[in-house]
Amino acid sequence: MDSDEIRRQWSAAPLHKATGVPWGMPRVPDIPLPPFTSPDEHRRFSRMLALHLALIDDGSPSPSTMIVNALITERGNSGPDLHRLELDVTIRSFFPAPWTPTALARQLQTAGFGTAPRDHHGRWEWLNDPDFTAHRTDGGWLIDDHERGSHHYTRLAHPGDLLLLWMSHFTTRTPFPFGWAVDDGDLTALGRPAAAVRSALDRDRALPYLENWRARKAAGLPDERFGP
């Protein structure tokens, strides 16, 4: 497909309509990208990732966020690349590092994603049946969704939206138990232990360090849920 055909298809294609993706999201330019040149760069990335999780958390905070942030902290942050937990959390949370396609594709390839994006003569290709191709345009990206001989074109309005699309494609959108048929007996068996854990955590939420965090979080987030 030559450049004139790409522009023609892009102008006629509808915007990509995937839900749950923060299209057009701003990125934070001073977050270091892997490969990191020092432990301090890796530590900065991990700290910002944990802070991002805390800010998108609807809890006060939720136990799940506390657990994931503890795991990120305990794994250590000294190598040139992300460890798998950091990468998984990065793509599942749409972490706003200033990714380039080359940098994120490299991390996905290094982590062993067999259908990770690859640069093929100036365009990006990823996944298989369906497979996707991204063509760069002046305004964003033309996405060719190809499956069993058919082609469906959509457009991405912002250059950074390609990274968000990859994050959406390489994550599980409906993990267990959300949206799954859960055995009632299992719910009952786990219900009382879970209630005991929740009660203990509720007491911890009243401690001064978490009260201080909630105040700082409220002051740092924009209004209007959460606004532009």
C-alpha atoms as an extended CHARMM CRD file, in Angstrom:
* protein
*
       228  EXT
         1         1  MET       CA              0.0000000000        0.0000000000        0.0000000000  PROA      1               0.0000000000
         2         2  ASP       CA              1.5990000000        3.2770000000       -1.0820000000  PROA      2               0.0000000000
         3         3  SER       CA              1.4210000000        6.5500000000        0.8700000000  PROA      3               0.0000000000
         4         4  ASP       CA             -1.4540000000        7.9730000000       -1.2140000000  PROA      4               0.0000000000
         5         5  GLU       CA             -3.5530000000        4.8490000000       -0.6150000000  PROA      5               0.0000000000
         6         6  ILE       CA             -2.7550000000        4.9530000000        3.1190000000  PROA      6               0.0000000000
         7         7  ARG       CA             -3.9390000000        8.5590000000        3.3390000000  PROA      7               0.0000000000
         8         8  ARG       CA             -7.0910000000        7.7460000000        1.3600000000  PROA      8               0.0000000000
         9         9  GLN       CA             -7.9620000000        4.7770000000        3.5600000000  PROA      9               0.0000000000
        10        10  TRP       CA             -7.1870000000        6.7500000000        6.7520000000  PROA      10              0.0000000000
        11        11  SER       CA             -9.4840000000        9.6350000000        5.7910000000  PROA      11              0.0000000000
        12        12  ALA       CA            -12.3620000000        7.2180000000        5.0960000000  PROA      12              0.0000000000
        13        13  ALA       CA            -11.8310000000        4.8520000000        8.0480000000  PROA      13              0.0000000000
        14        14  PRO       CA            -13.8260000000        5.2290000000       11.2840000000  PROA      14              0.0000000000
        15        15  LEU       CA            -12.0740000000        5.8930000000       14.5670000000  PROA      15              0.0000000000
        16        16  HSD       CA            -11.1330000000        2.7760000000       16.4900000000  PROA      16              0.0000000000
        17        17  LYS       CA            -13.9590000000        2.0700000000       18.9300000000  PROA      17              0.0000000000
        18        18  ALA       CA            -12.3570000000       -0.3050000000       21.4440000000  PROA      18              0.0000000000
        19        19  THR       CA            -13.8220000000        0.4050000000       24.8850000000  PROA      19              0.0000000000
        20        20  GLY       CA            -11.8490000000        0.7190000000       28.0820000000  PROA      20              0.0000000000
        21        21  VAL       CA             -8.8710000000        2.2990000000       26.2840000000  PROA      21              0.0000000000
        22        22  PRO       CA             -7.8720000000        5.8630000000       27.2760000000  PROA      22              0.0000000000
        23        23  TRP       CA             -7.4500000000        7.1280000000       23.6950000000  PROA      23              0.0000000000
        24        24  GLY       CA             -5.4660000000       10.3530000000       23.4520000000  PROA      24              0.0000000000
        25        25  MET       CA             -4.1030000000        9.9520000000       26.9820000000  PROA      25              0.0000000000
        26        26  PRO       CA             -1.2080000000       12.3070000000       27.7860000000  PROA      26              0.0000000000
        27        27  ARG       CA              2.1570000000       10.7450000000       28.5160000000  PROA      27              0.0000000000
        28        28  VAL       CA              4.7700000000       11.7160000000       31.0980000000  PROA      28              0.0000000000
        29        29  PRO       CA              7.9680000000       12.6250000000       29.2360000000  PROA      29              0.0000000000
        30        30  ASP       CA             10.4680000000       12.3010000000       32.0960000000  PROA      30              0.0000000000
        31        31  ILE       CA              9.7650000000        8.6330000000       32.8880000000  PROA      31              0.0000000000
        32        32  PRO       CA             12.8730000000        6.6800000000       31.7560000000  PROA      32              0.0000000000
        33        33  LEU       CA             12.3720000000        3.9410000000       29.1830000000  PROA      33              0.0000000000
        34        34  PRO       CA             14.1630000000        0.5880000000       29.0420000000  PROA      34              0.0000000000
        35        35  PRO       CA             16.8480000000       -0.4060000000       28.3500000000  PROA      35              0.0000000000
        36        36  PHE       CA             17.7960000000        1.5190000000       31.4910000000  PROA      36              0.0000000000
        37        37  THR       CA             21.3140000000        2.8830000000       31.7970000000  PROA      37              0.0000000000
        38        38  SER       CA             21.3890000000        2.7830000000       35.6100000000  PROA      38              0.0000000000
        39        39  PRO       CA             19.5370000000        1.2960000000       38.5960000000  PROA      39              0.0000000000
        40        40  ASP       CA             18.2340000000        4.7910000000       39.3500000000  PROA      40              0.0000000000
        41        41  GLU       CA             16.4510000000        4.9240000000       35.9730000000  PROA      41              0.0000000000
        42        42  HSD       CA             14.8320000000        1.5370000000       36.5810000000  PROA      42              0.0000000000
        43        43  ARG       CA             13.8330000000        2.5720000000       40.0950000000  PROA      43              0.0000000000
        44        44  ARG       CA             12.2670000000        5.7790000000       38.7630000000  PROA      44              0.0000000000
        45        45  PHE       CA             10.1740000000        3.7800000000       36.2750000000  PROA      45              0.0000000000
        46        46  SER       CA              8.9990000000        1.3530000000       38.9760000000  PROA      46              0.0000000000
        47        47  ARG       CA              8.1540000000        4.0850000000       41.4760000000  PROA      47              0.0000000000
        48        48  MET       CA              6.1220000000        5.9700000000       38.8650000000  PROA      48              0.0000000000
        49        49  LEU       CA              4.3590000000        2.7290000000       37.8910000000  PROA      49              0.0000000000
        50        50  ALA       CA              3.3730000000        2.0830000000       41.5230000000  PROA      50              0.0000000000
        51        51  LEU       CA              2.2050000000        5.6860000000       41.9010000000  PROA      51              0.0000000000
        52        52  HSD       CA              0.1260000000        5.3370000000       38.7070000000  PROA      52              0.0000000000
        53        53  LEU       CA             -1.5790000000        2.2400000000       40.1300000000  PROA      53              0.0000000000
        54        54  ALA       CA             -2.3520000000        4.0720000000       43.3620000000  PROA      54              0.0000000000
        55        55  LEU       CA             -3.8830000000        7.0040000000       41.4620000000  PROA      55              0.0000000000
        56        56  ILE       CA             -6.1570000000        4.8920000000       39.2480000000  PROA      56              0.0000000000
        57        57  ASP       CA             -7.2680000000        2.7990000000       42.2250000000  PROA      57              0.0000000000
        58        58  ASP       CA            -10.8870000000        3.4540000000       43.2420000000  PROA      58              0.0000000000
        59        59  GLY       CA            -10.2670000000        2.1110000000       46.7420000000  PROA      59              0.0000000000
        60        60  SER       CA             -8.8550000000        3.8350000000       49.7650000000  PROA      60              0.0000000000
        61        61  PRO       CA             -6.5990000000        2.0430000000       48.7750000000  PROA      61              0.0000000000
        62        62  SER       CA             -7.8320000000       -1.3470000000       47.6050000000  PROA      62              0.0000000000
        63        63  PRO       CA             -6.0220000000       -4.4120000000       48.9910000000  PROA      63              0.0000000000
        64        64  SER       CA             -5.2580000000       -5.5650000000       45.4470000000  PROA      64              0.0000000000
        65        65  THR       CA             -3.3240000000       -2.3900000000       44.6640000000  PROA      65              0.0000000000
        66        66  MET       CA             -1.4180000000       -2.6460000000       47.9380000000  PROA      66              0.0000000000
        67        67  ILE       CA             -0.4630000000       -6.2390000000       47.0640000000  PROA      67              0.0000000000
        68        68  VAL       CA              0.6740000000       -5.4490000000       43.5140000000  PROA      68              0.0000000000
        69        69  ASN       CA              2.6630000000       -2.4060000000       44.6150000000  PROA      69              0.0000000000
        70        70  ALA       CA              4.3680000000       -4.5040000000       47.2980000000  PROA      70              0.0000000000
        71        71  LEU       CA              5.3380000000       -7.0880000000       44.6730000000  PROA      71              0.0000000000
        72        72  ILE       CA              6.7460000000       -4.4000000000       42.3720000000  PROA      72              0.0000000000
        73        73  THR       CA              8.7990000000       -2.9920000000       45.2580000000  PROA      73              0.0000000000
        74        74  GLU       CA             10.0410000000       -6.3550000000       46.5000000000  PROA      74              0.0000000000
        75        75  ARG       CA             11.2340000000       -7.6040000000       43.0970000000  PROA      75              0.0000000000
        76        76  GLY       CA             13.9980000000       -4.9970000000       42.9730000000  PROA      76              0.0000000000
        77        77  ASN       CA             14.7200000000       -2.6490000000       40.1110000000  PROA      77              0.0000000000
        78        78  SER       CA             18.3010000000       -2.9440000000       38.9230000000  PROA      78              0.0000000000
        79        79  GLY       CA             18.3440000000       -4.5620000000       35.4710000000  PROA      79              0.0000000000
        80        80  PRO       CA             18.3030000000       -2.8210000000       32.0740000000  PROA      80              0.0000000000
        81        81  ASP       CA             14.8820000000       -4.2720000000       31.1600000000  PROA      81              0.0000000000
        82        82  LEU       CA             11.5390000000       -4.5960000000       32.8850000000  PROA      82              0.0000000000
        83        83  HSD       CA             10.9360000000       -7.8230000000       34.7300000000  PROA      83              0.0000000000
        84        84  ARG       CA              7.8160000000       -9.6600000000       33.6230000000  PROA      84              0.0000000000
        85        85  LEU       CA              5.6390000000       -8.4550000000       36.4990000000  PROA      85              0.0000000000
        86        86  GLU       CA              6.4710000000       -4.8130000000       35.7160000000  PROA      86              0.0000000000
        87        87  LEU       CA              5.7350000000       -5.3120000000       32.0210000000  PROA      87              0.0000000000
        88        88  ASP       CA              2.4410000000       -7.0890000000       32.6830000000  PROA      88              0.0000000000
        89        89  VAL       CA              1.2870000000       -4.3610000000       35.0730000000  PROA      89              0.0000000000
        90        90  THR       CA              2.4950000000       -1.6730000000       32.6430000000  PROA      90              0.0000000000
        91        91  ILE       CA              0.3710000000       -2.9000000000       29.7390000000  PROA      91              0.0000000000
        92        92  ARG       CA             -2.6600000000       -3.7860000000       31.8540000000  PROA      92              0.0000000000
        93        93  SER       CA             -2.7780000000       -0.3560000000       33.4950000000  PROA      93              0.0000000000
        94        94  PHE       CA             -1.9860000000        1.7490000000       30.3760000000  PROA      94              0.0000000000
        95        95  PHE       CA              1.0270000000        3.2110000000       32.1930000000  PROA      95              0.0000000000
        96        96  PRO       CA              1.7250000000        6.6220000000       30.5710000000  PROA      96              0.0000000000
        97        97  ALA       CA              5.4700000000        6.2780000000       30.0270000000  PROA      97              0.0000000000
        98        98  PRO       CA              6.6750000000        8.0600000000       26.8470000000  PROA      98              0.0000000000
        99        99  TRP       CA              6.8220000000        4.8110000000       24.8830000000  PROA      99              0.0000000000
       100       100  THR       CA              7.9230000000        4.6510000000       21.2990000000  PROA      100             0.0000000000
       101       101  PRO       CA              6.7380000000        1.7140000000       19.1870000000  PROA      101             0.0000000000
       102       102  THR       CA             10.3210000000        0.4300000000       19.0210000000  PROA      102             0.0000000000
       103       103  ALA       CA             10.8060000000        0.5620000000       22.8130000000  PROA      103             0.0000000000
       104       104  LEU       CA              7.5360000000       -1.1690000000       23.7270000000  PROA      104             0.0000000000
       105       105  ALA       CA              7.8450000000       -3.7580000000       20.9540000000  PROA      105             0.0000000000
       106       106  ARG       CA             11.3330000000       -4.6180000000       22.2360000000  PROA      106             0.0000000000
       107       107  GLN       CA             10.0160000000       -5.2350000000       25.7540000000  PROA      107             0.0000000000
       108       108  LEU       CA              7.1860000000       -7.4420000000       24.4740000000  PROA      108             0.0000000000
       109       109  GLN       CA              9.6260000000       -9.4180000000       22.3410000000  PROA      109             0.0000000000
       110       110  THR       CA             12.1620000000       -9.7530000000       25.1770000000  PROA      110             0.0000000000
       111       111  ALA       CA              9.4000000000      -11.0110000000       27.5040000000  PROA      111             0.0000000000
       112       112  GLY       CA              8.5190000000      -13.7750000000       25.0430000000  PROA      112             0.0000000000
       113       113  PHE       CA              5.2770000000      -12.5380000000       23.5150000000  PROA      113             0.0000000000
       114       114  GLY       CA              5.4780000000      -14.6770000000       20.3790000000  PROA      114             0.0000000000
       115       115  THR       CA              3.1330000000      -12.4780000000       18.3670000000  PROA      115             0.0000000000
       116       116  ALA       CA              4.6090000000       -9.1910000000       19.5800000000  PROA      116             0.0000000000
       117       117  PRO       CA              4.7630000000       -6.2300000000       17.1590000000  PROA      117             0.0000000000
       118       118  ARG       CA              7.5580000000       -6.2690000000       14.5970000000  PROA      118             0.0000000000
       119       119  ASP       CA              8.7300000000       -3.5580000000       12.2400000000  PROA      119             0.0000000000
       120       120  HSD       CA              8.2870000000       -4.7310000000        8.6580000000  PROA      120             0.0000000000
       121       121  HSD       CA              9.6010000000       -2.2420000000        6.1090000000  PROA      121             0.0000000000
       122       122  GLY       CA              8.2770000000        0.7880000000        7.9840000000  PROA      122             0.0000000000
       123       123  ARG       CA              4.9710000000       -0.6600000000        9.1470000000  PROA      123             0.0000000000
       124       124  TRP       CA              4.1650000000       -2.5530000000       12.3470000000  PROA      124             0.0000000000
       125       125  GLU       CA              2.6430000000       -6.0540000000       12.3190000000  PROA      125             0.0000000000
       126       126  TRP       CA              1.4250000000       -8.1050000000       15.2960000000  PROA      126             0.0000000000
       127       127  LEU       CA             -0.7620000000      -11.0400000000       16.3430000000  PROA      127             0.0000000000
       128       128  ASN       CA             -1.9960000000      -13.7790000000       14.0500000000  PROA      128             0.0000000000
       129       129  ASP       CA             -5.5080000000      -14.6560000000       12.7830000000  PROA      129             0.0000000000
       130       130  PRO       CA             -6.5370000000      -11.9420000000       13.1320000000  PROA      130             0.0000000000
       131       131  ASP       CA             -3.3450000000      -10.1250000000       12.3530000000  PROA      131             0.0000000000
       132       132  PHE       CA             -2.9100000000       -6.3670000000       12.4430000000  PROA      132             0.0000000000
       133       133  THR       CA             -0.8110000000       -3.9020000000       10.4940000000  PROA      133             0.0000000000
       134       134  ALA       CA             -0.2710000000       -0.2620000000       11.4750000000  PROA      134             0.0000000000
       135       135  HSD       CA              0.6540000000        2.2870000000        8.8040000000  PROA      135             0.0000000000
       136       136  ARG       CA              1.9600000000        5.6690000000        9.9950000000  PROA      136             0.0000000000
       137       137  THR       CA              0.0470000000        8.7060000000        8.7450000000  PROA      137             0.0000000000
       138       138  ASP       CA              0.4650000000       12.4460000000        9.2330000000  PROA      138             0.0000000000
       139       139  GLY       CA             -2.1740000000       12.4700000000       11.9740000000  PROA      139             0.0000000000
       140       140  GLY       CA             -1.9730000000        9.0470000000       13.5790000000  PROA      140             0.0000000000
       141       141  TRP       CA             -2.1730000000        5.4440000000       12.3700000000  PROA      141             0.0000000000
       142       142  LEU       CA             -4.1790000000        3.4190000000        9.8660000000  PROA      142             0.0000000000
       143       143  ILE       CA             -4.9110000000       -0.0190000000       11.3370000000  PROA      143             0.0000000000
       144       144  ASP       CA             -5.5460000000       -2.9230000000        8.9630000000  PROA      144             0.0000000000
       145       145  ASP       CA             -7.3840000000       -5.7220000000       10.7920000000  PROA      145             0.0000000000
       146       146  HSD       CA             -6.9240000000       -8.7770000000        8.5540000000  PROA      146             0.0000000000
       147       147  GLU       CA             -8.7100000000      -12.0550000000        9.1810000000  PROA      147             0.0000000000
       148       148  ARG       CA             -9.3210000000      -14.9140000000        6.7390000000  PROA      148             0.0000000000
       149       149  GLY       CA             -8.9880000000      -12.8070000000        3.6450000000  PROA      149             0.0000000000
       150       150  SER       CA            -11.0240000000       -9.8140000000        4.8140000000  PROA      150             0.0000000000
       151       151  HSD       CA             -9.6240000000       -6.3740000000        5.6610000000  PROA      151             0.0000000000
       152       152  HSD       CA            -11.2280000000       -3.9120000000        8.0570000000  PROA      152             0.0000000000
       153       153  TYR       CA             -9.6630000000       -0.4660000000        8.4150000000  PROA      153             0.0000000000
       154       154  THR       CA             -9.8540000000        1.8460000000       11.4110000000  PROA      154             0.0000000000
       155       155  ARG       CA             -7.8420000000        4.9250000000       12.2930000000  PROA      155             0.0000000000
       156       156  LEU       CA             -6.0930000000        6.1270000000       15.4150000000  PROA      156             0.0000000000
       157       157  ALA       CA             -6.1990000000        9.8920000000       15.8330000000  PROA      157             0.0000000000
       158       158  HSD       CA             -3.0500000000       10.3230000000       17.9620000000  PROA      158             0.0000000000
       159       159  PRO       CA              0.4780000000        8.9790000000       17.4700000000  PROA      159             0.0000000000
       160       160  GLY       CA              0.5640000000        7.5300000000       21.0040000000  PROA      160             0.0000000000
       161       161  ASP       CA             -2.6850000000        5.6140000000       20.4790000000  PROA      161             0.0000000000
       162       162  LEU       CA             -0.8080000000        2.7750000000       18.7640000000  PROA      162             0.0000000000
       163       163  LEU       CA              0.8770000000        1.9570000000       22.0840000000  PROA      163             0.0000000000
       164       164  LEU       CA             -2.5010000000        1.9380000000       23.8380000000  PROA      164             0.0000000000
       165       165  LEU       CA             -3.8970000000       -0.3890000000       21.1780000000  PROA      165             0.0000000000
       166       166  TRP       CA             -1.0010000000       -2.7860000000       21.7420000000  PROA      166             0.0000000000
       167       167  MET       CA             -1.5810000000       -2.6840000000       25.4930000000  PROA      167             0.0000000000
       168       168  SER       CA             -5.2300000000       -3.5280000000       24.8700000000  PROA      168             0.0000000000
       169       169  HSD       CA             -4.3640000000       -6.3990000000       22.5300000000  PROA      169             0.0000000000
       170       170  PHE       CA             -1.7910000000       -7.9920000000       24.8350000000  PROA      170             0.0000000000
       171       171  THR       CA             -3.8770000000       -8.1320000000       27.9860000000  PROA      171             0.0000000000
       172       172  THR       CA             -6.7260000000      -10.2720000000       29.2780000000  PROA      172             0.0000000000
       173       173  ARG       CA             -9.8180000000       -8.0860000000       29.4250000000  PROA      173             0.0000000000
       174       174  THR       CA            -12.0240000000      -10.5130000000       31.3940000000  PROA      174             0.0000000000
       175       175  PRO       CA             -9.8670000000      -12.2780000000       34.0110000000  PROA      175             0.0000000000
       176       176  PHE       CA            -11.3920000000      -14.7820000000       36.4130000000  PROA      176             0.0000000000
       177       177  PRO       CA            -13.7510000000      -14.3380000000       38.2600000000  PROA      177             0.0000000000
       178       178  PHE       CA            -15.1410000000      -11.2140000000       36.5320000000  PROA      178             0.0000000000
       179       179  GLY       CA            -17.6610000000      -12.2490000000       33.9010000000  PROA      179             0.0000000000
       180       180  TRP       CA            -17.1480000000      -15.9330000000       34.6570000000  PROA      180             0.0000000000
       181       181  ALA       CA            -19.5510000000      -18.5050000000       36.1040000000  PROA      181             0.0000000000
       182       182  VAL       CA            -18.3110000000      -18.8640000000       39.6840000000  PROA      182             0.0000000000
       183       183  ASP       CA            -19.3500000000      -21.8220000000       41.8000000000  PROA      183             0.0000000000
       184       184  ASP       CA            -21.6310000000      -20.7020000000       44.6310000000  PROA      184             0.0000000000
       185       185  GLY       CA            -19.9520000000      -23.1160000000       47.0100000000  PROA      185             0.0000000000
       186       186  ASP       CA            -16.5640000000      -21.5570000000       46.3400000000  PROA      186             0.0000000000
       187       187  LEU       CA            -17.9850000000      -18.1000000000       47.0030000000  PROA      187             0.0000000000
       188       188  THR       CA            -19.4600000000      -19.2830000000       50.2910000000  PROA      188             0.0000000000
       189       189  ALA       CA            -16.2520000000      -21.0580000000       51.3320000000  PROA      189             0.0000000000
       190       190  LEU       CA            -14.1110000000      -17.9760000000       50.7050000000  PROA      190             0.0000000000
       191       191  GLY       CA            -16.6650000000      -15.4400000000       51.9320000000  PROA      191             0.0000000000
       192       192  ARG       CA            -15.9880000000      -15.5750000000       55.6910000000  PROA      192             0.0000000000
       193       193  PRO       CA            -12.1680000000      -15.5540000000       55.3810000000  PROA      193             0.0000000000
       194       194  ALA       CA            -12.4390000000      -12.6520000000       52.9440000000  PROA      194             0.0000000000
       195       195  ALA       CA            -14.6680000000      -10.7650000000       55.3670000000  PROA      195             0.0000000000
       196       196  ALA       CA            -12.0540000000      -11.2110000000       58.1080000000  PROA      196             0.0000000000
       197       197  VAL       CA             -9.2940000000       -9.8700000000       55.8290000000  PROA      197             0.0000000000
       198       198  ARG       CA            -11.4570000000       -6.9110000000       54.7900000000  PROA      198             0.0000000000
       199       199  SER       CA            -12.1750000000       -6.0950000000       58.4430000000  PROA      199             0.0000000000
       200       200  ALA       CA             -8.4550000000       -6.1010000000       59.2830000000  PROA      200             0.0000000000
       201       201  LEU       CA             -7.6590000000       -3.9220000000       56.2770000000  PROA      201             0.0000000000
       202       202  ASP       CA            -10.4540000000       -1.5010000000       57.1430000000  PROA      202             0.0000000000
       203       203  ARG       CA             -8.7280000000       -0.8700000000       60.4680000000  PROA      203             0.0000000000
       204       204  ASP       CA             -5.4500000000       -0.2150000000       58.6580000000  PROA      204             0.0000000000
       205       205  ARG       CA             -7.1190000000        2.3320000000       56.3840000000  PROA      205             0.0000000000
       206       206  ALA       CA             -7.7000000000        4.5670000000       59.4060000000  PROA      206             0.0000000000
       207       207  LEU       CA             -3.9630000000        4.8380000000       60.0680000000  PROA      207             0.0000000000
       208       208  PRO       CA             -2.4170000000        8.2900000000       59.5340000000  PROA      208             0.0000000000
       209       209  TYR       CA             -0.1780000000        7.3230000000       56.5930000000  PROA      209             0.0000000000
       210       210  LEU       CA             -3.1820000000        6.2120000000       54.5220000000  PROA      210             0.0000000000
       211       211  GLU       CA             -5.2590000000        9.2050000000       55.5710000000  PROA      211             0.0000000000
       212       212  ASN       CA             -2.3770000000       11.3730000000       54.3790000000  PROA      212             0.0000000000
       213       213  TRP       CA             -2.2350000000        9.4450000000       51.0880000000  PROA      213             0.0000000000
       214       214  ARG       CA             -5.9610000000        9.9290000000       50.4330000000  PROA      214             0.0000000000
       215       215  ALA       CA             -5.6320000000       13.6830000000       50.9820000000  PROA      215             0.0000000000
       216       216  ARG       CA             -2.6480000000       13.9480000000       48.6420000000  PROA      216             0.0000000000
       217       217  LYS       CA             -4.3830000000       11.8140000000       46.0120000000  PROA      217             0.0000000000
       218       218  ALA       CA             -7.4970000000       14.0060000000       46.1450000000  PROA      218             0.0000000000
       219       219  ALA       CA             -5.3730000000       17.1250000000       45.7690000000  PROA      219             0.0000000000
       220       220  GLY       CA             -3.3950000000       15.6950000000       42.8550000000  PROA      220             0.0000000000
       221       221  LEU       CA             -6.2110000000       14.3920000000       40.6560000000  PROA      221             0.0000000000
       222       222  PRO       CA             -8.0120000000       16.7850000000       38.2960000000  PROA      222             0.0000000000
       223       223  ASP       CA            -11.7250000000       17.3140000000       38.7550000000  PROA      223             0.0000000000
       224       224  GLU       CA            -14.5060000000       15.9870000000       36.5410000000  PROA      224             0.0000000000
       225       225  ARG       CA            -13.5110000000       12.3390000000       36.7770000000  PROA      225             0.0000000000
       226       226  PHE       CA            -10.6480000000       13.0370000000       36.1280000000  PROA      226             0.0000000000
       227       227  GLY       CA            -10.9020000000       15.6510000000       33.4250000000  PROA      227             0.0000000000
       228       228  PRO       CA             -8.4930000000       16.6070000000       30.6600000000  PROA      228             0.0000000000
